[in-house]
Amino acid sequence: LVFAHRLADAAAEVTLAHFRQAPAVENKAGAGDFDPVTAADRGAEAAMRAMIAEAYPEHGILGEEQGEEPARGAGRWVLDPIDGTRAFVCGVPLWGTLIGFEAAGRARIGIADQPYIGERFAGWPGGAEVTGPRGRVPLRVSDCRALATARLGTTAPDLFAAGAEQAGFDRVRAKVRLIRLGGDCYFYALLAAGHLDIVVEAGLKPFDIVALIPIIEGAGGVVTTWQGAPANSGGPILAAATTELHAEAMAVLGG
Amino acid sequence: LVFAHRLADAAAEVTLAHFRQAPAVENKAGAGDFDPVTAADRGAEAAMRAMIAEAYPEHGILGEEQGEEPARGAGRWVLDPIDGTRAFVCGVPLWGTLIGFEAAGRARIGIADQPYIGERFAGWPGGAEVTGPRGRVPLRVSDCRALATARLGTTAPDLFAAGAEQAGFDRVRAKVRLIRLGGDCYFYALLAAGHLDIVVEAGLKPFDIVALIPIIEGAGGVVTTWQGAPANSGGPILAAATTELHAEAMAVLGG
């Protein structure tokens, strides 16, 4: 965990140098499908990879920008230097640097860092905390147990696959108390902090979610796929404050 | 402007005491239509009203929470203690305290304050600046002149009136480079700062927009209704970085 904080410090130096600096935006996905990648994204991942290679050469690394470096042991770092590149490009301080560590295939340590606000969420087996404008505060999910009283977060309401996936989300959305859009990783952190009760998204990659699992679980929450499988392979993700809320949402998502 | 900063300081004391504190949420609009109002909202407006009544008893006040206090002169303060109450309720630090001052029916001074991040955007005739994590920085819009290269911000993509209004927004959305959701007043501030190029919303009240007009105009941007009328009466609002972009968007919105 201490080393993970050092990685986050190194990444923040790179990302903040580019945030709100009109960075050159490259088009990773080709002309028809806009997916901004900034120099910050690549620089921050390279900095973290170099530190890991030196400190833990036996560990594997999976990063958003530079792919997989196989492990020679049981540990793997899962990195997303800038989760929420669109937020980053638009100056919105809700992107985050995600740093996860898996041991024996389970997410054990996670950090979600928002260095412009100066907020860092961290989780480990049995606990989670945020350090930020109000100092060091333990994270604890809300006690919301039903969709009818739940605050739902999702990055965009129309990013679900047409058909069953979009229909499932729309059913959940129709049942909740309120919905908030545009959060990326920050919404999972707010769930851990007790300010959102449920986050429903789809199409996540492992590096979008692994770092967030220990934060959510360390705060007492539940995070799985929509089908109840472990979340660390990504896919359609459902995070909830309580097992009751999680179970109700899973039933509604499945029809 | 100095007095407006004092109002923002006073409001921040009240709002921050309630932000992320699980405030009691009342339901202003009745059971069927969720519209959270917090003690923070009411307390902050009351604090600002008391200061104005003492310092400038001849000025009018229009506030989101407590309605209109008619002017005995030409000046009017237009206040929204918490623009983005849903963001506030969900712990998202993109809500803002909006403080506008109109003289002779024109918005002259504006402040948008986000005290959790510690960012305050201010505008006046001829200039605009932000103070925050990076000190004091002049605000300047981008030089984006066409929808094809524009970054669009809007709080929610489905809050437009069915029919011509929704269709107009959908046409603009289809033409821009990227869209970002969930911003409330913060998106107008990001436009003034050059990080978003266009903001399109509808159904705004005067207290949602008056404070933002001097910030956008002071940074070199353009803000009117979709029909090109002065923005300070609210309604469907179009803000853009350049006159060229504004004209293209207005044409597309109108069909």
Short mmCIF file of C-alpha atoms in Angstrom, two decimals:
data_model
loop_
_atom_site.label_atom_id
_atom_site.label_comp_id
_atom_site.label_asym_id
_atom_site.label_seq_id
_atom_site.Cartn_x
_atom_site.Cartn_y
_atom_site.Cartn_z
CA LEU A 1 0.00 0.00 0.00
CA VAL A 2 2.85 2.37 0.81
CA PHE A 3 4.42 1.59 -2.56
CA ALA A 4 1.05 2.12 -4.27
CA HIS A 5 0.92 5.61 -2.75
CA ARG A 6 4.39 6.26 -4.17
CA LEU A 7 3.13 5.20 -7.60
CA ALA A 8 0.19 7.59 -7.27
CA ASP A 9 2.54 10.43 -6.32
CA ALA A 10 4.66 9.77 -9.40
CA ALA A 11 1.63 9.59 -11.69
CA ALA A 12 0.20 12.82 -10.27
CA GLU A 13 3.36 14.71 -11.16
CA VAL A 14 2.88 13.76 -14.80
CA THR A 15 -0.88 14.11 -15.04
CA LEU A 16 -1.10 17.48 -13.29
CA ALA A 17 1.56 18.90 -15.59
CA HIS A 18 -0.85 18.29 -18.46
CA PHE A 19 -4.29 18.81 -16.87
CA ARG A 20 -5.98 21.95 -18.17
CA GLN A 21 -2.92 22.68 -20.27
CA ALA A 22 -4.59 22.06 -23.66
CA PRO A 23 -2.64 18.81 -24.11
CA ALA A 24 -2.19 17.34 -27.55
CA VAL A 25 -4.97 14.82 -27.95
CA GLU A 26 -4.34 11.78 -30.07
CA ASN A 27 -7.05 9.66 -31.54
CA LYS A 28 -6.43 6.10 -30.39
CA ALA A 29 -9.49 4.56 -31.99
CA GLY A 30 -9.41 6.11 -35.45
CA ALA A 31 -11.35 8.95 -36.96
CA GLY A 32 -14.83 7.51 -36.50
CA ASP A 33 -14.64 6.76 -32.78
CA PHE A 34 -13.23 9.48 -30.59
CA ASP A 35 -11.07 8.19 -27.73
CA PRO A 36 -8.64 10.79 -26.44
CA VAL A 37 -5.29 9.75 -25.11
CA THR A 38 -2.99 12.36 -23.78
CA ALA A 39 0.70 12.58 -23.23
CA ALA A 40 -0.22 12.54 -19.54
CA ASP A 41 -1.78 9.09 -19.87
CA ARG A 42 1.31 7.56 -21.46
CA GLY A 43 3.83 9.42 -19.36
CA ALA A 44 2.15 8.50 -16.08
CA GLU A 45 1.93 4.81 -16.97
CA ALA A 46 5.57 4.73 -18.08
CA ALA A 47 6.62 6.32 -14.78
CA MET A 48 4.68 3.76 -12.75
CA ARG A 49 5.93 0.82 -14.83
CA ALA A 50 9.54 1.88 -14.34
CA MET A 51 9.08 2.07 -10.56
CA ILE A 52 7.41 -1.36 -10.40
CA ALA A 53 10.07 -2.96 -12.62
CA GLU A 54 12.75 -1.69 -10.29
CA ALA A 55 11.07 -2.44 -6.95
CA TYR A 56 9.17 -5.65 -7.82
CA PRO A 57 10.63 -7.14 -11.00
CA GLU A 58 8.74 -10.38 -10.37
CA HIS A 59 5.33 -8.68 -10.46
CA GLY A 60 3.17 -8.59 -13.56
CA ILE A 61 1.72 -5.34 -14.89
CA LEU A 62 -1.48 -4.75 -16.82
CA GLY A 63 -1.82 -1.15 -17.96
CA GLU A 64 -4.36 0.66 -20.09
CA GLU A 65 -1.79 2.18 -22.39
CA GLN A 66 1.00 -0.35 -22.69
CA GLY A 67 -0.72 -3.70 -22.26
CA GLU A 68 0.35 -6.73 -20.28
CA GLU A 69 3.71 -7.55 -18.73
CA PRO A 70 3.44 -11.16 -17.50
CA ALA A 71 4.21 -11.96 -13.86
CA ARG A 72 6.95 -14.29 -12.72
CA GLY A 73 5.13 -14.60 -9.41
CA ALA A 74 1.60 -14.33 -8.06
CA GLY A 75 1.33 -10.53 -7.94
CA ARG A 76 0.03 -8.23 -10.64
CA TRP A 77 -0.39 -4.45 -10.80
CA VAL A 78 -3.36 -3.17 -12.76
CA LEU A 79 -2.97 0.44 -13.83
CA ASP A 80 -5.13 3.07 -15.48
CA PRO A 81 -3.11 6.29 -15.43
CA ILE A 82 -6.14 8.39 -16.37
CA ASP A 83 -9.54 6.81 -15.95
CA GLY A 84 -11.92 9.31 -17.52
CA THR A 85 -9.84 10.72 -20.35
CA ARG A 86 -12.84 12.65 -21.65
CA ALA A 87 -13.26 14.33 -18.27
CA PHE A 88 -9.54 15.10 -18.35
CA VAL A 89 -9.77 16.62 -21.84
CA CYS A 90 -12.75 18.76 -20.75
CA GLY A 91 -11.07 20.04 -17.59
CA VAL A 92 -13.48 18.18 -15.28
CA PRO A 93 -11.65 17.13 -12.09
CA LEU A 94 -13.40 13.76 -11.73
CA TRP A 95 -10.86 11.64 -13.64
CA GLY A 96 -8.60 9.47 -11.56
CA THR A 97 -5.39 7.52 -11.54
CA LEU A 98 -6.25 3.90 -10.72
CA ILE A 99 -3.65 1.64 -9.15
CA GLY A 100 -4.69 -1.88 -8.22
CA PHE A 101 -2.76 -4.86 -6.96
CA GLU A 102 -3.93 -8.44 -7.34
CA ALA A 103 -2.53 -11.41 -5.44
CA ALA A 104 -3.53 -14.90 -6.53
CA GLY A 105 -6.15 -13.42 -8.86
CA ARG A 106 -7.91 -11.32 -6.24
CA ALA A 107 -7.88 -7.53 -5.98
CA ARG A 108 -6.18 -6.74 -2.66
CA ILE A 109 -5.03 -3.14 -2.73
CA GLY A 110 -6.47 -0.19 -4.58
CA ILE A 111 -5.92 3.52 -4.97
CA ALA A 112 -8.02 6.05 -6.86
CA ASP A 113 -6.27 9.40 -6.93
CA GLN A 114 -7.72 12.76 -8.05
CA PRO A 115 -4.70 15.01 -7.68
CA TYR A 116 -6.24 18.30 -8.85
CA ILE A 117 -8.75 18.22 -5.99
CA GLY A 118 -6.09 16.58 -3.86
CA GLU A 119 -8.24 13.59 -2.95
CA ARG A 120 -6.94 10.06 -2.73
CA PHE A 121 -9.16 7.05 -2.00
CA ALA A 122 -7.42 3.86 -0.83
CA GLY A 123 -8.61 0.39 0.11
CA TRP A 124 -7.06 -2.77 1.48
CA PRO A 125 -8.34 -6.01 3.05
CA GLY A 126 -10.57 -4.81 5.85
CA GLY A 127 -10.47 -1.05 5.42
CA ALA A 128 -10.60 2.02 3.23
CA GLU A 129 -9.97 5.73 3.65
CA VAL A 130 -9.81 9.01 1.79
CA THR A 131 -7.22 11.70 2.30
CA GLY A 132 -8.10 15.12 0.96
CA PRO A 133 -9.40 18.59 1.75
CA ARG A 134 -10.69 17.28 5.10
CA GLY A 135 -7.66 15.26 6.09
CA ARG A 136 -7.83 11.50 6.58
CA VAL A 137 -11.34 10.08 6.79
CA PRO A 138 -12.37 6.41 6.95
CA LEU A 139 -14.67 5.34 4.13
CA ARG A 140 -18.00 3.73 4.96
CA VAL A 141 -20.82 2.95 2.55
CA SER A 142 -24.39 4.10 3.20
CA ASP A 143 -27.00 1.79 4.69
CA CYS A 144 -29.30 2.09 1.68
CA ARG A 145 -31.08 -1.24 1.17
CA ALA A 146 -33.59 -0.56 -1.62
CA LEU A 147 -33.56 0.95 -5.10
CA ALA A 148 -36.51 3.17 -4.18
CA THR A 149 -34.28 5.25 -1.90
CA ALA A 150 -31.02 4.82 -3.82
CA ARG A 151 -28.80 7.46 -5.45
CA LEU A 152 -27.54 5.95 -8.71
CA GLY A 153 -24.37 6.98 -10.53
CA THR A 154 -23.34 6.09 -14.07
CA THR A 155 -21.00 7.79 -16.51
CA ALA A 156 -23.48 7.89 -19.41
CA PRO A 157 -27.02 6.47 -19.62
CA ASP A 158 -26.70 5.30 -23.22
CA LEU A 159 -23.38 3.46 -23.22
CA PHE A 160 -24.98 0.07 -22.68
CA ALA A 161 -25.22 -2.57 -25.41
CA ALA A 162 -28.53 -2.35 -27.23
CA GLY A 163 -31.01 -4.98 -26.10
CA ALA A 164 -30.97 -6.74 -22.75
CA GLU A 165 -28.14 -4.66 -21.32
CA GLN A 166 -29.70 -1.27 -22.07
CA ALA A 167 -33.12 -2.56 -20.99
CA GLY A 168 -31.69 -3.81 -17.70
CA PHE A 169 -30.11 -0.47 -16.94
CA ASP A 170 -33.28 1.41 -17.90
CA ARG A 171 -35.30 -0.76 -15.48
CA VAL A 172 -32.92 0.06 -12.63
CA ARG A 173 -32.88 3.72 -13.52
CA ALA A 174 -36.67 3.86 -13.41
CA LYS A 175 -36.69 2.54 -9.83
CA VAL A 176 -34.09 4.71 -8.12
CA ARG A 177 -34.57 7.95 -6.21
CA LEU A 178 -32.16 9.95 -8.34
CA ILE A 179 -29.45 9.51 -10.94
CA ARG A 180 -26.19 11.34 -11.41
CA LEU A 181 -24.20 11.24 -14.67
CA GLY A 182 -20.60 11.80 -15.70
CA GLY A 183 -18.51 10.30 -12.95
CA ASP A 184 -16.11 7.64 -14.23
CA CYS A 185 -14.08 6.10 -11.37
CA TYR A 186 -15.04 8.92 -9.03
CA PHE A 187 -18.56 7.50 -8.63
CA TYR A 188 -17.24 4.24 -7.16
CA ALA A 189 -15.21 6.29 -4.70
CA LEU A 190 -18.33 8.27 -3.75
CA LEU A 191 -20.16 4.98 -3.23
CA ALA A 192 -17.42 3.87 -0.86
CA ALA A 193 -17.73 7.22 0.92
CA GLY A 194 -21.50 6.78 1.42
CA HIS A 195 -22.66 9.56 -0.95
CA LEU A 196 -23.90 7.33 -3.77
CA ASP A 197 -25.68 4.04 -3.09
CA ILE A 198 -25.31 2.19 -6.38
CA VAL A 199 -23.20 2.41 -9.54
CA VAL A 200 -24.23 0.52 -12.70
CA GLU A 201 -21.99 0.46 -15.77
CA ALA A 202 -21.02 -1.90 -18.57
CA GLY A 203 -18.12 -2.61 -20.87
CA LEU A 204 -15.48 -2.01 -18.22
CA LYS A 205 -11.95 -3.29 -18.66
CA PRO A 206 -10.02 -4.85 -15.76
CA PHE A 207 -7.93 -1.67 -15.39
CA ASP A 208 -11.19 0.34 -15.00
CA ILE A 209 -12.29 -1.60 -11.94
CA VAL A 210 -9.56 -3.65 -10.20
CA ALA A 211 -8.23 -0.70 -8.18
CA LEU A 212 -11.75 0.20 -7.07
CA ILE A 213 -12.68 -3.23 -5.70
CA PRO A 214 -10.60 -2.99 -2.49
CA ILE A 215 -11.89 0.55 -1.92
CA ILE A 216 -15.54 -0.49 -2.25
CA GLU A 217 -15.12 -3.73 -0.28
CA GLY A 218 -12.93 -2.09 2.34
CA ALA A 219 -15.73 0.43 2.91
CA GLY A 220 -18.28 -2.36 3.35
CA GLY A 221 -19.80 -2.37 -0.12
CA VAL A 222 -20.37 -5.06 -2.72
CA VAL A 223 -19.08 -5.08 -6.29
CA THR A 224 -19.52 -7.84 -8.88
CA THR A 225 -20.57 -8.23 -12.48
CA TRP A 226 -24.30 -7.96 -13.18
CA GLN A 227 -24.34 -11.75 -12.93
CA GLY A 228 -22.65 -11.83 -9.54
CA ALA A 229 -19.22 -12.95 -10.75
CA PRO A 230 -15.98 -11.40 -9.45
CA ALA A 231 -15.59 -7.89 -10.83
CA ASN A 232 -11.87 -7.95 -11.54
CA SER A 233 -12.25 -9.24 -15.10
CA GLY A 234 -14.39 -6.20 -15.95
CA GLY A 235 -17.54 -6.37 -18.08
CA PRO A 236 -20.95 -5.16 -16.84
CA ILE A 237 -20.33 -3.93 -13.30
CA LEU A 238 -22.72 -3.45 -10.40
CA ALA A 239 -21.53 -1.83 -7.17
CA ALA A 240 -23.86 -1.34 -4.22
CA ALA A 241 -23.73 -0.15 -0.65
CA THR A 242 -25.42 -3.19 0.86
CA THR A 243 -26.03 -6.84 -0.02
CA GLU A 244 -29.79 -6.18 -0.02
CA LEU A 245 -29.49 -3.36 -2.54
CA HIS A 246 -27.06 -5.39 -4.61
CA ALA A 247 -29.44 -8.35 -4.71
CA GLU A 248 -32.43 -6.22 -5.71
CA ALA A 249 -30.44 -4.50 -8.47
CA MET A 250 -29.07 -7.79 -9.78
CA ALA A 251 -32.61 -9.17 -10.03
CA VAL A 252 -33.87 -6.06 -11.83
CA LEU A 253 -30.90 -5.98 -14.22
CA GLY A 254 -31.52 -9.59 -15.13
CA GLY A 255 -35.18 -8.91 -15.84
CA LEU B 1 -17.02 42.51 -6.82
CA VAL B 2 -15.25 42.65 -3.47
CA PHE B 3 -18.61 42.45 -1.72
CA ALA B 4 -19.63 39.53 -3.96
CA HIS B 5 -16.52 37.67 -2.80
CA ARG B 6 -17.57 38.32 0.81
CA LEU B 7 -20.99 36.84 0.04
CA ALA B 8 -19.32 33.77 -1.44
CA ASP B 9 -17.16 33.38 1.66
CA ALA B 10 -20.23 33.50 3.88
CA ALA B 11 -22.14 31.00 1.73
CA ALA B 12 -19.19 28.62 1.68
CA GLU B 13 -19.12 28.46 5.46
CA VAL B 14 -22.70 27.22 5.46
CA THR B 15 -22.54 24.90 2.45
CA LEU B 16 -19.29 23.19 3.43
CA ALA B 17 -20.64 22.46 6.89
CA HIS B 18 -23.32 20.33 5.21
CA PHE B 19 -21.49 18.92 2.14
CA ARG B 20 -20.90 15.17 2.47
CA GLN B 21 -22.50 15.24 5.91
CA ALA B 22 -25.63 13.26 4.98
CA PRO B 23 -27.81 16.39 5.25
CA ALA B 24 -31.53 16.07 5.72
CA VAL B 25 -33.02 16.26 2.25
CA GLU B 26 -36.45 17.76 1.84
CA ASN B 27 -38.63 17.19 -1.14
CA LYS B 28 -39.50 20.61 -2.54
CA ALA B 29 -41.51 19.40 -5.50
CA GLY B 30 -43.69 16.73 -3.92
CA ALA B 31 -43.41 12.99 -3.84
CA GLY B 32 -43.57 12.39 -7.57
CA ASP B 33 -40.78 14.71 -8.63
CA PHE B 34 -37.60 14.54 -6.65
CA ASP B 35 -35.93 17.90 -6.09
CA PRO B 36 -33.60 17.91 -3.09
CA VAL B 37 -33.18 21.02 -1.03
CA THR B 38 -30.82 20.98 1.85
CA ALA B 39 -30.42 23.00 4.98
CA ALA B 40 -27.26 24.27 3.32
CA ASP B 41 -29.21 25.77 0.45
CA ARG B 42 -31.52 27.71 2.74
CA GLY B 43 -28.90 28.67 5.27
CA ALA B 44 -26.49 30.01 2.67
CA GLU B 45 -29.15 32.12 0.97
CA ALA B 46 -30.31 33.54 4.29
CA ALA B 47 -26.73 34.49 5.18
CA MET B 48 -26.21 36.27 1.85
CA ARG B 49 -29.57 38.06 2.03
CA ALA B 50 -28.78 39.38 5.49
CA MET B 51 -25.43 40.77 4.32
CA ILE B 52 -26.99 42.45 1.28
CA ALA B 53 -29.84 43.94 3.31
CA GLU B 54 -27.33 45.49 5.66
CA ALA B 55 -24.77 46.72 3.10
CA TYR B 56 -27.06 47.65 0.21
CA PRO B 57 -30.64 47.99 1.47
CA GLU B 58 -31.68 49.64 -1.80
CA HIS B 59 -30.71 46.61 -3.91
CA GLY B 60 -33.19 43.99 -5.01
CA ILE B 61 -32.58 40.28 -4.43
CA LEU B 62 -33.76 37.30 -6.45
CA GLY B 63 -32.87 34.01 -4.78
CA GLU B 64 -33.62 30.41 -5.63
CA GLU B 65 -34.93 29.58 -2.19
CA GLN B 66 -36.64 32.69 -0.93
CA GLY B 67 -37.91 34.41 -4.07
CA GLU B 68 -37.85 38.07 -5.04
CA GLU B 69 -37.11 41.11 -2.89
CA PRO B 70 -37.92 44.14 -5.09
CA ALA B 71 -35.25 46.79 -5.61
CA ARG B 72 -35.62 50.41 -4.61
CA GLY B 73 -32.84 51.25 -7.07
CA ALA B 74 -31.37 49.88 -10.28
CA GLY B 75 -29.30 47.07 -8.76
CA ARG B 76 -30.35 43.48 -8.17
CA TRP B 77 -28.52 40.47 -6.74
CA VAL B 78 -29.39 37.11 -8.24
CA LEU B 79 -28.45 34.20 -5.98
CA ASP B 80 -28.40 30.44 -6.21
CA PRO B 81 -26.79 29.20 -3.02
CA ILE B 82 -26.34 25.67 -4.40
CA ASP B 83 -26.62 25.25 -8.15
CA GLY B 84 -26.55 21.50 -8.64
CA THR B 85 -28.38 20.25 -5.57
CA ARG B 86 -28.31 16.69 -6.94
CA ALA B 87 -24.54 16.85 -7.29
CA PHE B 88 -24.41 18.18 -3.73
CA VAL B 89 -26.59 15.34 -2.43
CA CYS B 90 -24.39 12.77 -4.23
CA GLY B 91 -21.12 14.20 -2.93
CA VAL B 92 -19.98 15.36 -6.38
CA PRO B 93 -17.92 18.56 -6.01
CA LEU B 94 -19.24 20.24 -9.17
CA TRP B 95 -22.09 22.18 -7.55
CA GLY B 96 -21.56 25.88 -7.13
CA THR B 97 -22.71 28.95 -5.29
CA LEU B 98 -23.84 31.47 -7.88
CA ILE B 99 -23.79 35.17 -7.07
CA GLY B 100 -24.76 37.59 -9.82
CA PHE B 101 -25.31 41.34 -9.83
CA GLU B 102 -27.44 43.12 -12.41
CA ALA B 103 -27.42 46.86 -13.04
CA ALA B 104 -30.11 48.35 -15.27
CA GLY B 105 -31.20 44.86 -16.27
CA ARG B 106 -27.77 43.66 -17.42
CA ALA B 107 -25.61 41.05 -15.67
CA ARG B 108 -22.46 42.92 -14.64
CA ILE B 109 -20.70 40.90 -11.95
CA GLY B 110 -20.70 37.17 -11.40
CA ILE B 111 -19.14 34.61 -9.10
CA ALA B 112 -19.34 30.81 -9.28
CA ASP B 113 -17.77 29.28 -6.20
CA GLN B 114 -16.89 25.60 -5.61
CA PRO B 115 -15.58 25.72 -2.08
CA TYR B 116 -14.80 22.01 -1.60
CA ILE B 117 -12.28 22.12 -4.45
CA GLY B 118 -11.45 25.67 -3.42
CA GLU B 119 -12.10 27.11 -6.86
CA ARG B 120 -13.80 30.43 -7.44
CA PHE B 121 -14.61 31.79 -10.91
CA ALA B 122 -15.34 35.52 -11.17
CA GLY B 123 -16.27 37.83 -14.02
CA TRP B 124 -16.81 41.54 -14.49
CA PRO B 125 -17.10 43.95 -17.44
CA GLY B 126 -13.98 43.24 -19.44
CA GLY B 127 -12.40 40.39 -17.51
CA ALA B 128 -12.69 37.10 -15.68
CA GLU B 129 -10.43 34.96 -13.52
CA VAL B 130 -10.32 31.81 -11.43
CA THR B 131 -8.64 31.45 -8.08
CA GLY B 132 -7.97 27.92 -6.93
CA PRO B 133 -5.43 25.12 -6.62
CA ARG B 134 -3.18 26.94 -9.07
CA GLY B 135 -3.54 30.44 -7.68
CA ARG B 136 -5.04 33.28 -9.67
CA VAL B 137 -5.42 32.58 -13.39
CA PRO B 138 -7.13 34.78 -16.01
CA LEU B 139 -9.98 33.03 -17.82
CA ARG B 140 -9.92 32.86 -21.60
CA VAL B 141 -12.25 30.84 -23.83
CA SER B 142 -10.89 28.48 -26.49
CA ASP B 143 -10.68 29.49 -30.15
CA CYS B 144 -12.98 26.68 -31.28
CA ARG B 145 -15.04 27.91 -34.23
CA ALA B 146 -16.93 24.82 -35.42
CA LEU B 147 -19.14 22.12 -33.89
CA ALA B 148 -17.04 19.44 -35.60
CA THR B 149 -14.14 20.17 -33.25
CA ALA B 150 -16.17 21.24 -30.21
CA ARG B 151 -16.32 19.76 -26.72
CA LEU B 152 -19.96 19.95 -25.59
CA GLY B 153 -21.14 20.01 -22.00
CA THR B 154 -24.68 19.53 -20.72
CA THR B 155 -26.02 18.37 -17.36
CA ALA B 156 -28.30 15.67 -18.78
CA PRO B 157 -29.03 14.77 -22.41
CA ASP B 158 -32.72 14.08 -21.87
CA LEU B 159 -33.84 17.12 -19.89
CA PHE B 160 -35.06 18.98 -22.95
CA ALA B 161 -38.74 19.47 -23.76
CA ALA B 162 -40.01 16.75 -26.09
CA GLY B 163 -40.28 17.88 -29.69
CA ALA B 164 -38.34 20.75 -31.23
CA GLU B 165 -36.17 21.38 -28.17
CA GLN B 166 -34.98 17.79 -27.76
CA ALA B 167 -34.55 17.45 -31.52
CA GLY B 168 -32.46 20.62 -31.65
CA PHE B 169 -30.16 19.38 -28.91
CA ASP B 170 -29.85 15.96 -30.53
CA ARG B 171 -28.79 17.59 -33.82
CA VAL B 172 -26.06 19.59 -32.07
CA ARG B 173 -24.93 16.56 -30.11
CA ALA B 174 -24.55 14.53 -33.32
CA LYS B 175 -22.18 17.14 -34.77
CA VAL B 176 -19.73 17.74 -31.91
CA ARG B 177 -16.40 16.05 -31.25
CA LEU B 178 -17.32 14.86 -27.76
CA ILE B 179 -19.92 15.37 -25.07
CA ARG B 180 -19.55 15.53 -21.31
CA LEU B 181 -22.49 15.11 -18.91
CA GLY B 182 -23.27 16.07 -15.34
CA GLY B 183 -21.79 19.52 -14.90
CA ASP B 184 -24.38 22.08 -13.78
CA CYS B 185 -22.84 25.55 -13.41
CA TYR B 186 -19.34 24.12 -13.45
CA PHE B 187 -19.54 23.51 -17.21
CA TYR B 188 -20.06 27.22 -17.92
CA ALA B 189 -16.99 27.96 -15.81
CA LEU B 190 -14.99 25.36 -17.77
CA LEU B 191 -16.14 27.01 -20.99
CA ALA B 192 -14.85 30.34 -19.70
CA ALA B 193 -11.58 28.59 -18.83
CA GLY B 194 -11.19 27.20 -22.36
CA HIS B 195 -11.72 23.51 -21.53
CA LEU B 196 -15.21 23.14 -22.97
CA ASP B 197 -16.23 24.90 -26.18
CA ILE B 198 -20.02 24.89 -25.96
CA VAL B 199 -22.73 24.36 -23.34
CA VAL B 200 -26.33 23.71 -24.38
CA GLU B 201 -29.11 23.47 -21.79
CA ALA B 202 -32.76 24.36 -21.42
CA GLY B 203 -35.26 25.30 -18.75
CA LEU B 204 -32.80 27.46 -16.81
CA LYS B 205 -34.05 29.99 -14.30
CA PRO B 206 -32.49 33.47 -14.03
CA PHE B 207 -30.63 32.43 -10.86
CA ASP B 208 -29.09 29.50 -12.78
CA ILE B 209 -27.42 31.75 -15.34
CA VAL B 210 -27.14 35.45 -14.34
CA ALA B 211 -23.94 34.95 -12.31
CA LEU B 212 -22.34 33.00 -15.15
CA ILE B 213 -22.90 35.63 -17.85
CA PRO B 214 -20.15 38.03 -16.69
CA ILE B 215 -17.75 35.09 -16.29
CA ILE B 216 -18.39 33.79 -19.82
CA GLU B 217 -18.40 37.26 -21.42
CA GLY B 218 -15.42 38.44 -19.38
CA ALA B 219 -13.49 35.44 -20.74
CA GLY B 220 -14.42 36.34 -24.32
CA GLY B 221 -17.32 33.93 -24.80
CA VAL B 222 -20.90 34.36 -25.97
CA VAL B 223 -24.03 33.37 -24.05
CA THR B 224 -27.63 33.92 -25.11
CA THR B 225 -30.87 31.99 -25.37
CA TRP B 226 -31.14 29.53 -28.27
CA GLN B 227 -32.86 32.35 -30.14
CA GLY B 228 -30.10 34.86 -29.50
CA ALA B 229 -31.90 36.87 -26.82
CA PRO B 230 -30.16 38.05 -23.62
CA ALA B 231 -29.52 35.08 -21.32
CA ASN B 232 -30.37 36.72 -18.02
CA SER B 233 -34.05 35.78 -18.12
CA GLY B 234 -33.11 32.09 -18.35
CA GLY B 235 -34.83 29.60 -20.64
CA PRO B 236 -32.98 27.55 -23.27
CA ILE B 237 -29.35 28.64 -22.98
CA LEU B 238 -26.49 28.41 -25.48
CA ALA B 239 -22.97 29.37 -24.43
CA ALA B 240 -20.07 29.18 -26.86
CA ALA B 241 -16.41 30.07 -27.02
CA THR B 242 -16.62 32.10 -30.24
CA THR B 243 -19.21 34.00 -32.25
CA GLU B 244 -18.67 31.57 -35.17
CA LEU B 245 -19.39 28.52 -33.02
CA HIS B 246 -22.35 30.28 -31.41
CA ALA B 247 -23.84 31.11 -34.81
CA GLU B 248 -23.42 27.56 -36.12
CA ALA B 249 -24.98 26.07 -32.99
CA MET B 250 -27.89 28.53 -33.07
CA ALA B 251 -28.62 27.59 -36.68
CA VAL B 252 -28.49 23.85 -35.91
CA LEU B 253 -30.64 24.22 -32.77
CA GLY B 254 -33.26 26.07 -34.80
CA GLY B 255 -33.32 23.34 -37.42
#
